[in-house]
Coordinates of C-alpha atoms in Angstrom, one line a residue:
M1 CA -0.1 -0.2 0.1
K2 CA 1.2 3.2 -0.8
P3 CA 2.4 5.8 2.1
A4 CA -0.1 8.3 1.8
A5 CA -3.1 5.7 1.2
M6 CA -2.0 4.2 4.6
L7 CA -1.8 7.7 6.2
A8 CA -5.4 8.3 4.7
R9 CA -6.5 5.2 6.9
G10 CA -4.6 6.0 10.1
S11 CA -2.8 3.1 9.7
I12 CA 0.7 4.8 10.3
T13 CA 2.0 7.8 12.2
M14 CA 4.5 9.8 10.4
Q15 CA 7.1 11.7 11.7
L16 CA 9.4 14.6 9.6
C17 CA 12.8 15.2 11.6
A18 CA 15.5 17.6 10.6
S19 CA 18.7 17.5 12.0
N20 CA 21.6 20.1 12.2
L21 CA 20.7 21.3 8.7
T22 CA 22.9 23.9 7.1
I23 CA 22.1 25.2 3.8
A24 CA 23.9 27.6 1.4
R25 CA 23.3 29.6 -1.7
G26 CA 25.8 31.5 -3.7
G27 CA 28.5 30.3 -1.3
R28 CA 26.7 32.2 1.7
T29 CA 25.2 30.3 4.5
I30 CA 21.5 30.9 5.1
V31 CA 20.4 28.2 7.4
A32 CA 22.6 26.8 10.1
N33 CA 22.5 24.0 12.3
L34 CA 18.8 23.8 12.5
S35 CA 16.8 20.9 13.8
F36 CA 13.1 20.3 14.4
A37 CA 10.6 17.2 14.5
L38 CA 7.2 17.3 13.2
C39 CA 4.7 14.5 13.8
A40 CA 1.8 13.8 12.0
G41 CA -1.4 16.1 12.3
E42 CA 1.2 19.0 13.3
C43 CA 1.7 22.2 11.5
L44 CA 5.3 23.8 11.8
A45 CA 4.9 27.5 11.0
L46 CA 8.1 29.1 9.7
T47 CA 8.3 32.8 10.8
G48 CA 11.0 35.6 10.6
P49 CA 12.1 38.6 8.6
N50 CA 12.8 38.6 4.9
G51 CA 15.9 36.8 4.1
A52 CA 16.0 34.8 7.2
G53 CA 15.8 31.5 5.1
K54 CA 12.3 30.4 5.4
S55 CA 12.0 29.8 1.3
T56 CA 15.5 28.3 1.3
L57 CA 14.4 25.8 4.0
L58 CA 11.2 24.7 2.1
R59 CA 13.0 24.3 -1.0
A60 CA 15.6 22.1 0.6
L61 CA 12.8 20.0 2.4
A62 CA 11.4 19.6 -1.3
G63 CA 14.7 18.4 -2.8
L64 CA 15.2 21.6 -4.8
L65 CA 18.2 22.8 -2.7
P66 CA 21.2 20.5 -1.6
L67 CA 22.1 20.5 1.9
A68 CA 25.6 21.6 3.0
A69 CA 25.3 19.6 6.4
G70 CA 22.7 17.5 8.2
T71 CA 19.8 15.0 7.2
I72 CA 16.1 15.1 6.8
S73 CA 14.3 12.0 7.5
L74 CA 10.8 10.3 7.4
S75 CA 9.7 7.8 9.7
P76 CA 8.7 5.1 9.9
L77 CA 9.2 5.3 6.1
S78 CA 12.8 6.1 6.4
E79 CA 13.4 4.3 3.0
E80 CA 10.8 6.9 1.3
F81 CA 12.5 10.1 -0.2
V82 CA 10.7 12.9 1.2
P83 CA 10.0 14.9 -1.8
Q84 CA 8.3 12.0 -3.1
Q85 CA 5.7 12.2 -0.3
A86 CA 5.7 16.0 -0.4
H87 CA 3.8 18.9 -2.3
Y88 CA 5.6 22.1 -2.6
V89 CA 3.6 25.2 -3.5
G90 CA 6.1 28.4 -4.1
H91 CA 5.7 32.0 -4.5
A92 CA 5.5 31.2 -8.4
D93 CA 2.3 29.2 -9.2
G94 CA 3.4 27.4 -12.1
L95 CA 0.4 27.5 -14.2
K96 CA 0.3 27.5 -18.1
G97 CA -1.7 30.7 -19.0
L98 CA -3.0 29.3 -22.3
L99 CA -4.6 26.3 -20.7
T100 CA -7.9 26.3 -18.9
V101 CA -8.2 26.0 -15.0
T102 CA -8.9 22.1 -15.5
E103 CA -6.4 21.6 -18.1
N104 CA -3.5 23.1 -15.6
L105 CA -5.1 20.8 -12.7
E106 CA -5.3 17.7 -14.7
F107 CA -1.6 18.1 -15.9
F108 CA -0.6 18.3 -12.2
A109 CA -2.7 15.3 -11.4
A110 CA -1.1 13.5 -14.2
I111 CA 2.5 14.1 -13.6
L112 CA 2.4 14.1 -9.9
D113 CA 0.1 11.0 -9.1
V114 CA 2.0 7.8 -8.4
G115 CA -1.1 5.9 -7.2
M116 CA -1.6 8.1 -4.0
G117 CA -5.1 8.9 -4.9
G118 CA -6.8 12.2 -4.6
L119 CA -10.0 14.2 -5.5
P120 CA -11.3 14.3 -8.9
V121 CA -10.2 17.5 -10.5
K122 CA -13.8 18.8 -10.7
T123 CA -14.3 18.2 -6.9
A124 CA -10.8 19.6 -6.3
L125 CA -11.8 23.0 -7.8
G126 CA -15.2 22.7 -6.4
K127 CA -13.8 22.8 -2.6
L128 CA -11.4 25.8 -3.5
G129 CA -14.4 27.7 -5.0
L130 CA -13.0 27.6 -8.6
A131 CA -15.9 25.5 -10.2
H132 CA -17.4 28.7 -12.2
A133 CA -14.1 29.2 -13.6
A134 CA -13.0 25.7 -14.5
K135 CA -13.0 26.1 -18.5
L136 CA -11.5 29.7 -18.4
P137 CA -7.9 30.2 -19.6
V138 CA -5.9 30.8 -16.4
A139 CA -4.7 34.0 -18.0
Y140 CA -7.9 35.3 -17.6
L141 CA -8.0 34.8 -13.8
S142 CA -7.1 37.2 -10.9
A143 CA -4.0 36.9 -8.8
G144 CA -6.0 35.3 -5.9
Q145 CA -7.9 32.9 -8.6
K146 CA -4.7 31.8 -9.9
R147 CA -3.3 31.1 -6.1
R148 CA -6.3 28.8 -5.6
V149 CA -5.8 26.7 -9.0
A150 CA -2.1 26.1 -7.6
L151 CA -3.3 25.3 -4.1
A152 CA -6.0 22.9 -5.8
R153 CA -3.2 20.4 -6.8
L154 CA -2.7 19.6 -2.9
L155 CA -6.2 18.0 -3.3
A156 CA -6.0 16.4 -6.8
V157 CA -3.2 14.5 -5.6
R158 CA -2.8 13.2 -2.1
R159 CA 0.6 13.4 -0.6
P160 CA 1.0 13.5 3.5
I161 CA 3.5 16.5 3.6
W162 CA 2.7 19.9 2.3
L163 CA 5.6 22.3 2.0
L164 CA 3.8 25.8 1.4
D165 CA 5.5 29.3 0.8
E166 CA 3.0 32.2 1.8
P167 CA 0.1 30.0 1.1
L168 CA -2.2 33.1 2.0
T169 CA -0.6 35.3 -0.5
A170 CA -3.1 37.3 -2.9
L171 CA -6.1 35.5 -1.2
D172 CA -9.0 37.6 0.2
T173 CA -10.7 36.7 3.5
A174 CA -13.1 34.4 2.4
S175 CA -10.5 32.2 0.5
R176 CA -8.1 32.6 3.6
V177 CA -10.9 31.1 5.7
L178 CA -11.6 28.3 2.8
L179 CA -7.9 27.4 2.9
G180 CA -7.6 27.3 6.6
Q181 CA -10.3 24.7 6.5
I182 CA -8.7 22.5 4.0
M183 CA -5.4 22.6 5.9
T184 CA -7.1 21.5 9.1
E185 CA -8.7 18.7 7.3
H186 CA -5.4 17.8 6.1
L187 CA -3.9 17.7 9.6
T188 CA -6.9 15.7 11.1
Q189 CA -6.4 13.2 8.5
G190 CA -2.7 12.8 9.9
G191 CA -0.9 15.0 7.6
L192 CA 1.9 17.3 7.8
I193 CA 2.4 21.0 7.0
V194 CA 5.5 23.2 6.8
A195 CA 4.5 26.7 5.9
A196 CA 6.4 29.9 5.7
T197 CA 4.5 32.7 6.6
H198 CA 4.0 36.4 7.8
A199 CA 0.5 35.9 8.6
G200 CA -0.7 34.1 11.6
L201 CA -1.7 30.3 10.7
D202 CA -4.4 29.0 13.3
L203 CA -3.3 25.7 13.0
K204 CA -2.3 23.1 15.5
G205 CA 1.4 22.7 16.0
Q206 CA 4.6 24.7 16.4
E207 CA 6.5 27.8 15.4
L208 CA 9.9 28.1 14.1
R209 CA 11.3 31.6 14.1
L210 CA 14.3 31.8 11.8
R211 CA 16.5 34.9 11.9
A212 CA 18.4 36.6 9.0
A213 CA 22.2 35.5 8.9
G214 CA 24.8 37.9 10.1

C-alpha cells in the first residue's frame, strides 16, 4: 500500500525530522545547524524577517536545494525519499496561462500522481471555489484565483506532507478561511504541513522563528 493511502486510513503515524541542517546559496550560509521534529497532524509555521531562510528551508525540504550538512528523514518510512511524499507550492504558481483551469490541474494530477489517490479535478476545484472558472484560460484569472488553482493540486493528488511558501498570498478573507479549513482537514487526517508565513496560521502545531544570517 502506498504511504499516502496508509496515512489516509490512519494505519501509520509519520514524523518528519531535520537534524543539524545547514543550507548555503551562492557561497553564503542561509540556514545553519537547524533541527526540528514534526509529527503527523501538526503544522510547523516558519516565521521571521525576509532573508531569514524560510523559502530556502522549504526548497531544501522539497529536494530543490542541496544540504551543506545535516539530514532530513521521514519515519517510519525511512526508505522513502521525502520529496516523493511532499507537495511544494512556492511563490510562483507554475501555471500555463493558455491552458484552462481544468487543463492545468489535470496536467499536475497526471505528472504528480504515483498511485496515491486524490480528489477528482472537478471536486478539487469546487472545494476551492473555482467550479465557475473551470473552463477559463488561467491567463484570465485574478492573482487570488491563480493562487487557488495552484493550491488545488494539494487535493487533486494526495501527498502527506505539504510545503507551502506564503500560502495566503493574494487570497481574500473568504479564500483564507476556506484554505484554513482545507489545511485543518489535512492535519486531522494525519498530514503534516510546513508553511512559511508572515500571517498567522491558526493551526495545531509549532512555530519556528528563523533569524537573518549575519
